[in-house]
CSV table of C-alpha atoms and ligand atoms in Angstrom, one decimal:
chain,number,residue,atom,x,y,z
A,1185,UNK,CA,0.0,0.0,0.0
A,1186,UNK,CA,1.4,3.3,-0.8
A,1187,UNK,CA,0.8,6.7,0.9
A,1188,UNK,CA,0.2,8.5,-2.0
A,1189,UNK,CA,-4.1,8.4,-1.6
A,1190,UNK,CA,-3.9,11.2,0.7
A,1191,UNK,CA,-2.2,14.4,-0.6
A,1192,UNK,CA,-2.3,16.2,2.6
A,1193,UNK,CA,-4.5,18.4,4.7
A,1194,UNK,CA,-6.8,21.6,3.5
A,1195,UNK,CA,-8.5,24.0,5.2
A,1196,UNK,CA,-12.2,23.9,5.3
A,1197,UNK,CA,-12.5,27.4,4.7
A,1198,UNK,CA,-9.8,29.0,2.7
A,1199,UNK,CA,-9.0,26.1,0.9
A,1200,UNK,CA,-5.0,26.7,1.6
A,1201,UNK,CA,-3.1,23.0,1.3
A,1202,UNK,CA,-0.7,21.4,4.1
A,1203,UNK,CA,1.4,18.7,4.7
A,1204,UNK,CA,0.8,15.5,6.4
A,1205,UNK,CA,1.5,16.8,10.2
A,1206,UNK,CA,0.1,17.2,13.4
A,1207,UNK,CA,-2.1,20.1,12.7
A,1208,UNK,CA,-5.5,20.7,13.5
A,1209,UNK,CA,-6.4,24.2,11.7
A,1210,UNK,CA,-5.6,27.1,9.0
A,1211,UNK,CA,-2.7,29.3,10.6
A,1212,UNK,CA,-4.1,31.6,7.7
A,1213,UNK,CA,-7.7,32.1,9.4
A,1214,UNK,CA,-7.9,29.4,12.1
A,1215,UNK,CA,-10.2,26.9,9.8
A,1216,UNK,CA,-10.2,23.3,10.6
A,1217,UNK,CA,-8.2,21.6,8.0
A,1218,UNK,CA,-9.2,18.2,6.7
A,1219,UNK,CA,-7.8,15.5,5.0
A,1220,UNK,CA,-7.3,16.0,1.0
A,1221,UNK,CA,-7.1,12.3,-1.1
A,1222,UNK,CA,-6.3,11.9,-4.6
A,1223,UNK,CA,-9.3,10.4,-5.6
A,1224,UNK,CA,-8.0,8.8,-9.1
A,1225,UNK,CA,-5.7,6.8,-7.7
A,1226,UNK,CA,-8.2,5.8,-5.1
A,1227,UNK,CA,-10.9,4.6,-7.9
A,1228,UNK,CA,-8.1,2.8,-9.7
A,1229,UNK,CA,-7.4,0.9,-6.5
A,1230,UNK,CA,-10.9,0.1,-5.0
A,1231,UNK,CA,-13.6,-1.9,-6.1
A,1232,UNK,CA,-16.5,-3.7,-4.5
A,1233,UNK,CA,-14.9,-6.7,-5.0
A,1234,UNK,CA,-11.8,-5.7,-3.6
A,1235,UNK,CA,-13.1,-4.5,-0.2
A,1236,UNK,CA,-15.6,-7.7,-0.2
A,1237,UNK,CA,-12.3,-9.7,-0.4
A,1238,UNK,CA,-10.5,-8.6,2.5
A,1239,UNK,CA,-11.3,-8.9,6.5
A,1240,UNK,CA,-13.9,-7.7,8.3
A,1241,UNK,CA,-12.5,-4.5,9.7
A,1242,UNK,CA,-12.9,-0.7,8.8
A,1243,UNK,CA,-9.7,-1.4,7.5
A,1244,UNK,CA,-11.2,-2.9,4.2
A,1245,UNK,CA,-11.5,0.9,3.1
A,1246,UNK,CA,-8.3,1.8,4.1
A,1247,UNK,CA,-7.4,3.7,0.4
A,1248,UNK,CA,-9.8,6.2,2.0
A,1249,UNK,CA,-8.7,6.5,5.9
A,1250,UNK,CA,-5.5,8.9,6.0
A,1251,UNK,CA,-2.7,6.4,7.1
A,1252,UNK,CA,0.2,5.6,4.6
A,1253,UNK,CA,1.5,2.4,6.1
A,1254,UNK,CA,-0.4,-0.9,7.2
A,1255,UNK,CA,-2.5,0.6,10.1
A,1256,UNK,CA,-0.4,-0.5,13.0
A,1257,UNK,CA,-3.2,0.5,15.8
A,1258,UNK,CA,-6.6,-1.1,16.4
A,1259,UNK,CA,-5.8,-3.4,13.5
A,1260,UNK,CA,-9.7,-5.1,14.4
A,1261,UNK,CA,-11.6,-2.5,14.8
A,1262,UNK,CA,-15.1,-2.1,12.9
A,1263,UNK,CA,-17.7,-4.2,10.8
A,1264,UNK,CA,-19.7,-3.9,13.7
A,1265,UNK,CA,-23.7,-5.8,13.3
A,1266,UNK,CA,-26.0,-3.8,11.2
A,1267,UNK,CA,-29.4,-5.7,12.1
A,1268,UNK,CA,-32.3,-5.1,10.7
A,1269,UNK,CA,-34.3,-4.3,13.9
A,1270,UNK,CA,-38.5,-5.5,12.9
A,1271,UNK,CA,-39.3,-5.7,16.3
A,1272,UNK,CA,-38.2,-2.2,17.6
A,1273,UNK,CA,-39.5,-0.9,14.0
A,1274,UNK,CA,-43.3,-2.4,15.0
A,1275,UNK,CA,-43.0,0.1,18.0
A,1276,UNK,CA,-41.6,2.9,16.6
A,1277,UNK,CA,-44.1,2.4,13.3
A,1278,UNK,CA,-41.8,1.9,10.8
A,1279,UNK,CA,-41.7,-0.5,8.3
A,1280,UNK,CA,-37.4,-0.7,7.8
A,1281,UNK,CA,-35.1,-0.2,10.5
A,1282,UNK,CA,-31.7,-0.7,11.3
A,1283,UNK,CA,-29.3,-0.4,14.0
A,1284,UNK,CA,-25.5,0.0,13.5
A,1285,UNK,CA,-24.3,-1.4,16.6
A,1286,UNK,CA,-20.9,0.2,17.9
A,1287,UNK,CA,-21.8,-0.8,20.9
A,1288,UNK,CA,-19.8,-3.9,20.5
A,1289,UNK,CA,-17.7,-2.6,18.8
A,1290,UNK,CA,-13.4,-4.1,19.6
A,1291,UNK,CA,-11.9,-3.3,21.7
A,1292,UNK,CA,-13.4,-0.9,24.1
A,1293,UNK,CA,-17.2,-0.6,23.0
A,1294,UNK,CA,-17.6,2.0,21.6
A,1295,UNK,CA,-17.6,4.1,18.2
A,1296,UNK,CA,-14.5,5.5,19.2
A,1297,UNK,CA,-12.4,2.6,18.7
A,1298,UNK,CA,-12.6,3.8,14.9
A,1299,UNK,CA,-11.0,7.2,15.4
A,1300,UNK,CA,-8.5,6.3,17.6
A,1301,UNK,CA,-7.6,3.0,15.7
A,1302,UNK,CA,-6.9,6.2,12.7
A,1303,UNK,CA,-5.5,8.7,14.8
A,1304,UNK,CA,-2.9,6.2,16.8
A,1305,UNK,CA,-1.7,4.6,13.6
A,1306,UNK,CA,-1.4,8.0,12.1
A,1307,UNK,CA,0.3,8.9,15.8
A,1308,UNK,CA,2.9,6.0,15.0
A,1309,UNK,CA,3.6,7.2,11.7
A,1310,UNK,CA,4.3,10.9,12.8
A,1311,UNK,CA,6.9,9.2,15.4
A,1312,UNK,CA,4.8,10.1,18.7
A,1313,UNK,CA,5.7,8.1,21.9
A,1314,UNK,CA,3.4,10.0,24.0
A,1315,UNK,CA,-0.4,10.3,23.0
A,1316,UNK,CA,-3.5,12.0,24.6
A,1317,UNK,CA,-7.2,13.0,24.5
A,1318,UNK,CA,-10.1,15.6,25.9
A,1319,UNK,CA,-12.4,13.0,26.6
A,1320,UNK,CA,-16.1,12.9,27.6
A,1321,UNK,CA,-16.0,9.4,28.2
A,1322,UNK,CA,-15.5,6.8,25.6
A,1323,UNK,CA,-12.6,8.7,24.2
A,1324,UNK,CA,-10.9,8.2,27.3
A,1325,UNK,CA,-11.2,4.0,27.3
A,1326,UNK,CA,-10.5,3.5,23.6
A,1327,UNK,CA,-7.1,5.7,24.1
A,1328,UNK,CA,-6.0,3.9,26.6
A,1329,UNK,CA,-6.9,0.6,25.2
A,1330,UNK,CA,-5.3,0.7,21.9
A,1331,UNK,CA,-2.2,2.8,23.2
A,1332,UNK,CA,-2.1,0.2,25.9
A,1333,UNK,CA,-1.5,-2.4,23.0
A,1334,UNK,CA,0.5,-0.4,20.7
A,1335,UNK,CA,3.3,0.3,23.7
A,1336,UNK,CA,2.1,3.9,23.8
A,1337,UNK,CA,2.2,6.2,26.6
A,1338,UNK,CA,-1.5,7.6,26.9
A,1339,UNK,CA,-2.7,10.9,29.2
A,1340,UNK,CA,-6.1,10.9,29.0
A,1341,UNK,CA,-8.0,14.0,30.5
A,1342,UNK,CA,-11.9,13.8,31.5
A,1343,UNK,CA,-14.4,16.0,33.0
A,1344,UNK,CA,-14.7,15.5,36.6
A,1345,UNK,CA,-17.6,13.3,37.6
A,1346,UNK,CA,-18.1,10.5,34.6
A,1347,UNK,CA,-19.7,7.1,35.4
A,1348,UNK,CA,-17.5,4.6,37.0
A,1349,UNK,CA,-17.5,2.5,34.0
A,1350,UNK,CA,-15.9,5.4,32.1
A,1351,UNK,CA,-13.2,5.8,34.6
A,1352,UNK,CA,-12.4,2.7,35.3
A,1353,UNK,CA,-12.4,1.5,31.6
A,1354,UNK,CA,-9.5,3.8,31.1
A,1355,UNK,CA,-7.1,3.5,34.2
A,1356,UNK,CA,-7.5,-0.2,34.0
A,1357,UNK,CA,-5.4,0.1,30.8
A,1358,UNK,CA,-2.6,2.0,33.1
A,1359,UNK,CA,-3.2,5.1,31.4
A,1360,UNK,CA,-2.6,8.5,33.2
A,1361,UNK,CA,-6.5,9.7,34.1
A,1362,UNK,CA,-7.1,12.9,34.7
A,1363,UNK,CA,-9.9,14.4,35.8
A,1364,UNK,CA,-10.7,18.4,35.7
A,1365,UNK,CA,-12.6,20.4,37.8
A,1366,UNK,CA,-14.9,22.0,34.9
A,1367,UNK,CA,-17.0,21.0,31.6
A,1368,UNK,CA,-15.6,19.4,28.8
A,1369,UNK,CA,-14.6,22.5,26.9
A,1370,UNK,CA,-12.6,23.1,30.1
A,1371,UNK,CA,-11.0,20.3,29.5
A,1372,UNK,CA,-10.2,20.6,25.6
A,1373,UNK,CA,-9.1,24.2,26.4
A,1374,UNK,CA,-6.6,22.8,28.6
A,1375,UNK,CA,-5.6,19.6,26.2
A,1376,UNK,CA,-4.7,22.2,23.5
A,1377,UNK,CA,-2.1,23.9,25.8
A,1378,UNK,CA,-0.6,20.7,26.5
A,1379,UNK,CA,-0.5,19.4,23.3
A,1380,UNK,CA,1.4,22.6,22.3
A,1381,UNK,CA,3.7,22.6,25.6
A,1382,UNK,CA,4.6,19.3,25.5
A,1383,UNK,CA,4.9,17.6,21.6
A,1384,UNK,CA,2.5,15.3,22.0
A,1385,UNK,CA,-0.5,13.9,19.9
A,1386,UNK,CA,-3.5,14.5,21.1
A,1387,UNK,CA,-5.9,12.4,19.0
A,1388,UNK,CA,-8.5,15.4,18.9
A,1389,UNK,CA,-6.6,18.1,19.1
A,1390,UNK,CA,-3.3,18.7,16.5
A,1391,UNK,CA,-4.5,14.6,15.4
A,1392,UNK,CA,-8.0,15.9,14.8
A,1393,UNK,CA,-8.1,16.0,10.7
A,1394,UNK,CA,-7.0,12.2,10.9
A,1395,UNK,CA,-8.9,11.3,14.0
A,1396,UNK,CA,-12.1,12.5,12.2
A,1397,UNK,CA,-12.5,10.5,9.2
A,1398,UNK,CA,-11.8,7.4,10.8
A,1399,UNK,CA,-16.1,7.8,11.4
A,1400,UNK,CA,-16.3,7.7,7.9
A,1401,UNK,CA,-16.0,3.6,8.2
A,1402,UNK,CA,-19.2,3.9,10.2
A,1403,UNK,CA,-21.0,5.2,6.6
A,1404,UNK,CA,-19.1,2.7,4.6
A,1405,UNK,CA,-20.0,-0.3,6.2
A,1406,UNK,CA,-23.5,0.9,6.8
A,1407,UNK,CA,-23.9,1.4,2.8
A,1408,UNK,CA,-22.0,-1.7,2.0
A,1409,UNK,CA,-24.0,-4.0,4.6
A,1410,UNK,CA,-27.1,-2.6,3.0
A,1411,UNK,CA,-26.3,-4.2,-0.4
A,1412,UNK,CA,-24.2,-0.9,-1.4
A,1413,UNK,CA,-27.0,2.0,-1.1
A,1414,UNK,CA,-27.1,4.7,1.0
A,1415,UNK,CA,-30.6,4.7,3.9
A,1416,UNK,CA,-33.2,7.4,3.0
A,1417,UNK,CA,-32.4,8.1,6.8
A,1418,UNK,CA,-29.8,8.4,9.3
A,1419,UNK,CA,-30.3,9.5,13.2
A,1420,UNK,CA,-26.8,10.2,14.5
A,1421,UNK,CA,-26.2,11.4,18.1
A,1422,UNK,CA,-24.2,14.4,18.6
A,1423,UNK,CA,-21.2,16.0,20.6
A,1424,UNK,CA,-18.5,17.4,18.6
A,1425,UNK,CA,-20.7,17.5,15.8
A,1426,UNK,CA,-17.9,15.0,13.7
A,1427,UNK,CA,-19.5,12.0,13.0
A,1428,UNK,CA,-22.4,12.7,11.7
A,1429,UNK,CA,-20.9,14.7,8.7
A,1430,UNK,CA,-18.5,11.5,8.4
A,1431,UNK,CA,-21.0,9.2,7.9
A,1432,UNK,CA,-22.6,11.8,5.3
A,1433,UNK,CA,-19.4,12.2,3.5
A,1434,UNK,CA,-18.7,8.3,3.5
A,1435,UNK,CA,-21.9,8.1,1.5
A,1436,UNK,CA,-20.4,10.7,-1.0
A,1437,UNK,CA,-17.2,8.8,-1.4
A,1438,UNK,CA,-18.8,6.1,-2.2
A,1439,UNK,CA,-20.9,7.8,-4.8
A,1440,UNK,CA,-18.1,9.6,-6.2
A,1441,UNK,CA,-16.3,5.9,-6.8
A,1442,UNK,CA,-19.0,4.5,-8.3
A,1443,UNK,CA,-19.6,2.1,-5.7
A,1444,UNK,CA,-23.4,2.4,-5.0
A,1445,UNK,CA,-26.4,1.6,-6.7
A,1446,UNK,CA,-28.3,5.0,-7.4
A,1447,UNK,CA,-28.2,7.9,-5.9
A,1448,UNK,CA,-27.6,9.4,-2.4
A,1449,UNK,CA,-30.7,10.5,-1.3
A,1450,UNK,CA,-30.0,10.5,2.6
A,1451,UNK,CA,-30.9,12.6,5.3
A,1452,UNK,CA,-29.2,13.0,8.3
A,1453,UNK,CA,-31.2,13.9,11.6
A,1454,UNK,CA,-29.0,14.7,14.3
A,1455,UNK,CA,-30.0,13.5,18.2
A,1456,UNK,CA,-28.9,15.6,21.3
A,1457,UNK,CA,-29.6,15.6,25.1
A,1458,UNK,CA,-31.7,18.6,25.9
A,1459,UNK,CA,-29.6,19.4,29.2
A,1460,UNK,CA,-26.9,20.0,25.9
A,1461,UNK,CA,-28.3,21.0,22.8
A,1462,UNK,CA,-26.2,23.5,21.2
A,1463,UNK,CA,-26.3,22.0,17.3
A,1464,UNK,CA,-29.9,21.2,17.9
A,1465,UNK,CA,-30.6,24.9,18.6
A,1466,UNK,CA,-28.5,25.9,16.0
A,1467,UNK,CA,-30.6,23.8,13.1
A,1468,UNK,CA,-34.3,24.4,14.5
A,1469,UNK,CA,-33.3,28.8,14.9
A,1470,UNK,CA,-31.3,28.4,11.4
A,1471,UNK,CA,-28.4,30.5,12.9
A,1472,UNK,CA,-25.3,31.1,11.5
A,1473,UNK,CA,-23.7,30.1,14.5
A,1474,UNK,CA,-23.1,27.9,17.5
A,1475,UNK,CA,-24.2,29.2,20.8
A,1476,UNK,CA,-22.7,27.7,23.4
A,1477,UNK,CA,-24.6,25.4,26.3
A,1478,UNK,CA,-22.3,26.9,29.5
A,1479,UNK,CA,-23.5,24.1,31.8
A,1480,UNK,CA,-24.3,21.1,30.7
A,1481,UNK,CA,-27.0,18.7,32.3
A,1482,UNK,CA,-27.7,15.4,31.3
A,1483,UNK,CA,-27.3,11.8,31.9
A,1484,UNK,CA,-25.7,11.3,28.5
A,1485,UNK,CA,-22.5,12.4,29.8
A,1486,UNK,CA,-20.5,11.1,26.5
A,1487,UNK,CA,-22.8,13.8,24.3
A,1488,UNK,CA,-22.2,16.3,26.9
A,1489,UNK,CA,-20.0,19.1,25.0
A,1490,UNK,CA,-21.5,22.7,25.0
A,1491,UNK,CA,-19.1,24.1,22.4
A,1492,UNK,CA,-19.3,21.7,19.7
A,1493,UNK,CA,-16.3,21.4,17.2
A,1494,UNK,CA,-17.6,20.7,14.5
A,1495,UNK,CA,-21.3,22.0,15.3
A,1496,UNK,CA,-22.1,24.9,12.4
A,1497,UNK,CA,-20.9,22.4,9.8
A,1498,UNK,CA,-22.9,19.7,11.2
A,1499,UNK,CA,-26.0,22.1,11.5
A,1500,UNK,CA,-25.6,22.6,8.2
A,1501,UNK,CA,-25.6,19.2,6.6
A,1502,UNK,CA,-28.4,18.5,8.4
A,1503,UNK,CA,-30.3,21.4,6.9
A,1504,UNK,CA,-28.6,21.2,3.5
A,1505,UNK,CA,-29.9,17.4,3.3
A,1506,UNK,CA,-33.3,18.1,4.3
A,1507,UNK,CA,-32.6,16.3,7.7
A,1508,UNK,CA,-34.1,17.9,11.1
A,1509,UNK,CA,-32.1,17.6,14.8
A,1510,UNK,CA,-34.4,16.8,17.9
A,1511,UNK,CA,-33.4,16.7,21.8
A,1512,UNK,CA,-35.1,15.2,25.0
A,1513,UNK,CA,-34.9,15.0,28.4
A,1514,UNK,CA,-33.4,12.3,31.1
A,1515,UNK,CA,-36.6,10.0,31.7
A,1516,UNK,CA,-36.8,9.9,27.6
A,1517,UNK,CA,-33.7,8.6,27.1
A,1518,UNK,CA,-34.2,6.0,30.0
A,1519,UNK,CA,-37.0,4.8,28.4
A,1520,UNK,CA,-35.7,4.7,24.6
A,1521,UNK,CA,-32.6,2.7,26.1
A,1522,UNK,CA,-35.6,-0.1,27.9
A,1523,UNK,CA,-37.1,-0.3,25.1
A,1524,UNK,CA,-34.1,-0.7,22.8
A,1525,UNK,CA,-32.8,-3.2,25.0
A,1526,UNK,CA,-36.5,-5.2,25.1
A,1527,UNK,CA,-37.6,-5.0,21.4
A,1528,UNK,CA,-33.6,-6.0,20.0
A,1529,UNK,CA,-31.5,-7.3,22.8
A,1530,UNK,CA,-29.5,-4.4,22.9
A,1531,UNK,CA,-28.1,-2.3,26.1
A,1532,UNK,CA,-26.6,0.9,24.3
A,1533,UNK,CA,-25.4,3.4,27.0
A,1534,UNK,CA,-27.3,7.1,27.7
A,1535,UNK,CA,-26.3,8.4,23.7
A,1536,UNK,CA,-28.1,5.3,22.5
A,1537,UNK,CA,-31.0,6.3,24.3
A,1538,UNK,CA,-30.9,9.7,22.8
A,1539,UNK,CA,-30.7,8.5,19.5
A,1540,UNK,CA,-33.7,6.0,19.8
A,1541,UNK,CA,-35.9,8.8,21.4
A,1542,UNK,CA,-34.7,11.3,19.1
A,1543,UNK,CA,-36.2,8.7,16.2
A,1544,UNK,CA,-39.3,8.2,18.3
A,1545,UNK,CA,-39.9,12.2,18.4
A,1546,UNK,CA,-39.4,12.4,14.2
A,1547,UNK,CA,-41.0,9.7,13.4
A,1548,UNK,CA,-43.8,10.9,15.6
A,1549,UNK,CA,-43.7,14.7,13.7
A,1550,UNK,CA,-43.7,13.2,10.8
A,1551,UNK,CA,-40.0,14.6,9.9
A,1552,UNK,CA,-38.9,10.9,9.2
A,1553,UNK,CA,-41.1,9.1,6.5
A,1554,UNK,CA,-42.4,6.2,7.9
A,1555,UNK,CA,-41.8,3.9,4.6
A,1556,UNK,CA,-38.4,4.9,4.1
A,1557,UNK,CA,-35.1,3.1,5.0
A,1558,UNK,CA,-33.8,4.7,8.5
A,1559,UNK,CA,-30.3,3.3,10.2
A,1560,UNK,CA,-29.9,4.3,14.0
A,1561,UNK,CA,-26.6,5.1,15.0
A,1562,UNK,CA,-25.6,2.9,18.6
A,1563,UNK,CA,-22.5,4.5,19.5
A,1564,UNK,CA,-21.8,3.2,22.9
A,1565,UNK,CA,-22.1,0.2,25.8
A,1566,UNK,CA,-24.6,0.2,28.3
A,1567,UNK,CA,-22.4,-1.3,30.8
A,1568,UNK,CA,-20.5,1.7,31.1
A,1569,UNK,CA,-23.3,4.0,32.3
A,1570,UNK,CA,-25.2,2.0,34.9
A,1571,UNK,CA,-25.5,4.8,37.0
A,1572,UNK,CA,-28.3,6.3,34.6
A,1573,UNK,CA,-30.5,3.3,35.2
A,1574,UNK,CA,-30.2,2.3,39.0
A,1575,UNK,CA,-33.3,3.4,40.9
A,1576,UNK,CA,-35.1,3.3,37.1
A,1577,UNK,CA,-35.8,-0.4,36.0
A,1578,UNK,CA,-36.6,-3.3,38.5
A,1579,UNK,CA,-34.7,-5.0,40.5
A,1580,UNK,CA,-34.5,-9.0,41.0
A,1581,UNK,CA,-37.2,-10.5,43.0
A,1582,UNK,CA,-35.5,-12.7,45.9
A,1583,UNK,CA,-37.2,-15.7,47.0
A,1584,UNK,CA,-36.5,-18.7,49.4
A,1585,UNK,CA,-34.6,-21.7,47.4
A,1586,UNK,CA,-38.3,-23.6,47.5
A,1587,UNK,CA,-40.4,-24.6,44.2
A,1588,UNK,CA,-43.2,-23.7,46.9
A,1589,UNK,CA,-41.9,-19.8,46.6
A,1590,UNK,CA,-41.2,-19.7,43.1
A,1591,UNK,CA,-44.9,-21.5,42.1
A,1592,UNK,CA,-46.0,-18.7,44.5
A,1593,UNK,CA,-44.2,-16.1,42.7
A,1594,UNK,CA,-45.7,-17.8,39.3
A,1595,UNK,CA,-49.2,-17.8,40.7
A,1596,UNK,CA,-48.6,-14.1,41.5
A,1597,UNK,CA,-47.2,-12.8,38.1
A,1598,UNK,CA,-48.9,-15.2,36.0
A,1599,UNK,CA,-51.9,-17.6,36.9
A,1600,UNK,CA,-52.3,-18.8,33.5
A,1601,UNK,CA,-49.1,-19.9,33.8
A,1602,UNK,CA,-49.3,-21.4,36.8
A,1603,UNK,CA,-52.3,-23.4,36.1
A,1604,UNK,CA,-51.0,-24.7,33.1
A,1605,UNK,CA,-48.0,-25.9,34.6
A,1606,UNK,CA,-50.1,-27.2,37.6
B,401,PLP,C1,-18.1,10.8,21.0
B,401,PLP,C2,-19.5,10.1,20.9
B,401,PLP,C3,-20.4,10.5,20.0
B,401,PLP,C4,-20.4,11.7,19.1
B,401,PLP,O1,-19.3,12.0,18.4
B,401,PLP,P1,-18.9,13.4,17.7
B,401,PLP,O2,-18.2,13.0,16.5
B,401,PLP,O3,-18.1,14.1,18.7
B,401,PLP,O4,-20.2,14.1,17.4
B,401,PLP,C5,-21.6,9.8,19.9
B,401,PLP,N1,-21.8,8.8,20.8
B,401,PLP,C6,-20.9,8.4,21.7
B,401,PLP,C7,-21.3,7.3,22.6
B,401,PLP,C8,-19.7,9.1,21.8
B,401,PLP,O5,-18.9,8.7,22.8
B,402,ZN,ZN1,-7.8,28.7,5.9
């Protein structure tokens, strides 16, 4: 594989062309720059047979994730389930749903394990030793894990106060875990200074252009587990505002290679937490530009960034593809994550839930046609955010060790039952 698909990086606004380096925006005008391919030699190298042939991993697209060597981090990542989801579509009244389920997804269950798999391979080819992140959550685990087994040194910096599974599923990996006393834009503020200071690569800070599009894998195998088409609709949730325009511009890419059958017709509805809802405010008002959310307050801890990245250009896409963005509350998203969990066997963590209810409030207003395809993004475990269900859902009934208490119990819940067994 050579390293010649990616030409280098570009800003977003100017247009003005860098190198391959650790850079994260326009020293012109402060733009975010973002990864530049040479898309010829990318067609002349990729065909649907060609990906079909290799292994199951988002590295099947690798002619269009920015790393010039073999990938040398999170080498499994990816080709998480896409199932077709009837039961869950019954209650939502629906007639073709899907989940993309990054909740399982290797090795620390979450969507993230696709950036960092790009940025820590990238990372290794830049000659870092020491790597880093501004984490809300699942940032922090998949950093650790994957430096953990690439030999990296990893300083990962949270907002004080995440769930125990959060915590834990990063220092377990013997990364350095630190947690600030502030929000997450506290935090990034901070992660930019060090990454300055110190020389190091923080995978969303001066690693950011490469960091993003490893979401784009999320869009590729979504379109190529579909039978190579793009959904009529995608529900995405929301923090940084990156992956949702990923998945959009995988879809593109596609396109663009001739790899799809028809069209792209998608539209891409963008979930938030109402205790943080700056992108969602910014496509309902049409503003031209992010306001801020100084406190956020929610259970969906991993969606809880108030100055978004990548929020206008993700407001925009939404609006430029006839999508629609939707929040709601704490007992919503408990609900959407029970109900996920009893219609398709899936526990997704608090962004799950925001995602499902998010699809329950379109579909409901009529913003997401009910015939049409729609894929739900799951972007993260449930195990790691217990804390948002305790006190909410039932707890085990405990009986005596007697077939006398558990007929009893029967005959309580379920006479029928019991009389037929009887
Ligand atoms: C980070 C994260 C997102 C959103 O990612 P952005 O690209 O920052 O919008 C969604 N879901 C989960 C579970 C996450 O951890
Ligand atoms: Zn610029």
């Amino acid at each position: 594989m050579s390293g010649s698909y990616v030409s280098g990086l570009k800003c977003r606004l100017c247009g003005k062309h860098y190198p391959k380096e650790a850079l994260n925006f326009c020293t012109d005008d402060f733009g975010p720059l973002e990864v530049a391919y040479n898309y010829d030699m990318v067609a002349a190298a990729l065909s649907r047979g060609a990906i079909e042939a290799r292994p199951r991993t988002m590295w099947r697209y690798r002619e269009l994730l920015p790393v010039d060597g073999e990938p040398t981090v999170g080498r499994h990542v990816g080709c998480t389930p896409l199932i077709r989801a009837d039961r869950l579509a019954r209650a939502l009244g629906v007639s073709e749903l899907y989940i993309k389920n990054d909740a399982v997804n290797h090795p620390s269950l979450s969507f993230k394990d696709r950036v960092v798999a790009v940025a820590l391979s990238k990372a290794v080819e830049l000659g870092f030793q020491t790597v880093g992140c501004a984490s809300t959550g699942n940032l922090a685990g998949s950093v650790a894990a994957n430096a953990a087994a690439a030999g990296l040194d990893a300083y990962v910096l949270i907002p004080d106060g995440l769930e125990q599974g959060k915590v834990l599923g990063a220092t377990i990996y013997g990364a350095k875990v630190i947690a600030i006393e502030g929000t997450y834009d506290h935090v990034n503020r901070l992660c930019s200074q060090i990454a300055f200071r110190f020389g190091w690569g923080f995978v969303n800070v001066n690693l950011r252009p490469f960091y993003a599009e490893g979401s784009k894998s999320m869009g590729f195998e979504i379109a190529e587990d579909l039978g190579w088409r793009a959904p009529d609709h995608v529900v995405a949730p929301m923090a940084g505002g990156s992956l949702i325009g990923k998945i959009y511009k995988a879809f593109k890419e596609f396109e663009q290679l001739g790899l799809l059958d028809g069209p792209v017709t998608a539209r891409m509805f963008g979930a938030q937490a109402t205790g943080c809802n700056p992108i969602t405010n910014t496509v309902k008002t049409a503003a031209t530009k992010v306001k801020p959310v100084r406190n956020p307050d929610t259970i969906a801890k991993s969606l809880a960034i108030g100055d978004p990245a990548d929020g206008f250009f993700a407001s925009q896409l939404i609006r430029q593809t006839g999508g629609w963005s939707e929040d709601v509350d704490d007992d919503a998203i408990v609900d959407a994550m029970r109900l996920l969990a009893e219609t398709e066997g899936v526990w997704a963590e608090t962004a799950g839930g925001v995602t499902v209810a998010v699809a329950q409030k379109l579909i409901e207003q009529g913003k997401i046609d009910r015939n049409g395809s729609t894929v739900l993004c799951i972007t993260g475990n449930g195990l790691k955010t217990q804390e948002a269900l305790i006190g909410k859902i039932a707890r085990p009934v405990v009986i005596k060790p007697t077939m006398e208490a558990f007929e009893a119990l029967v005959e309580a819940e379920a006479p029928a039952l019991a009389a037929a067994g009887a």
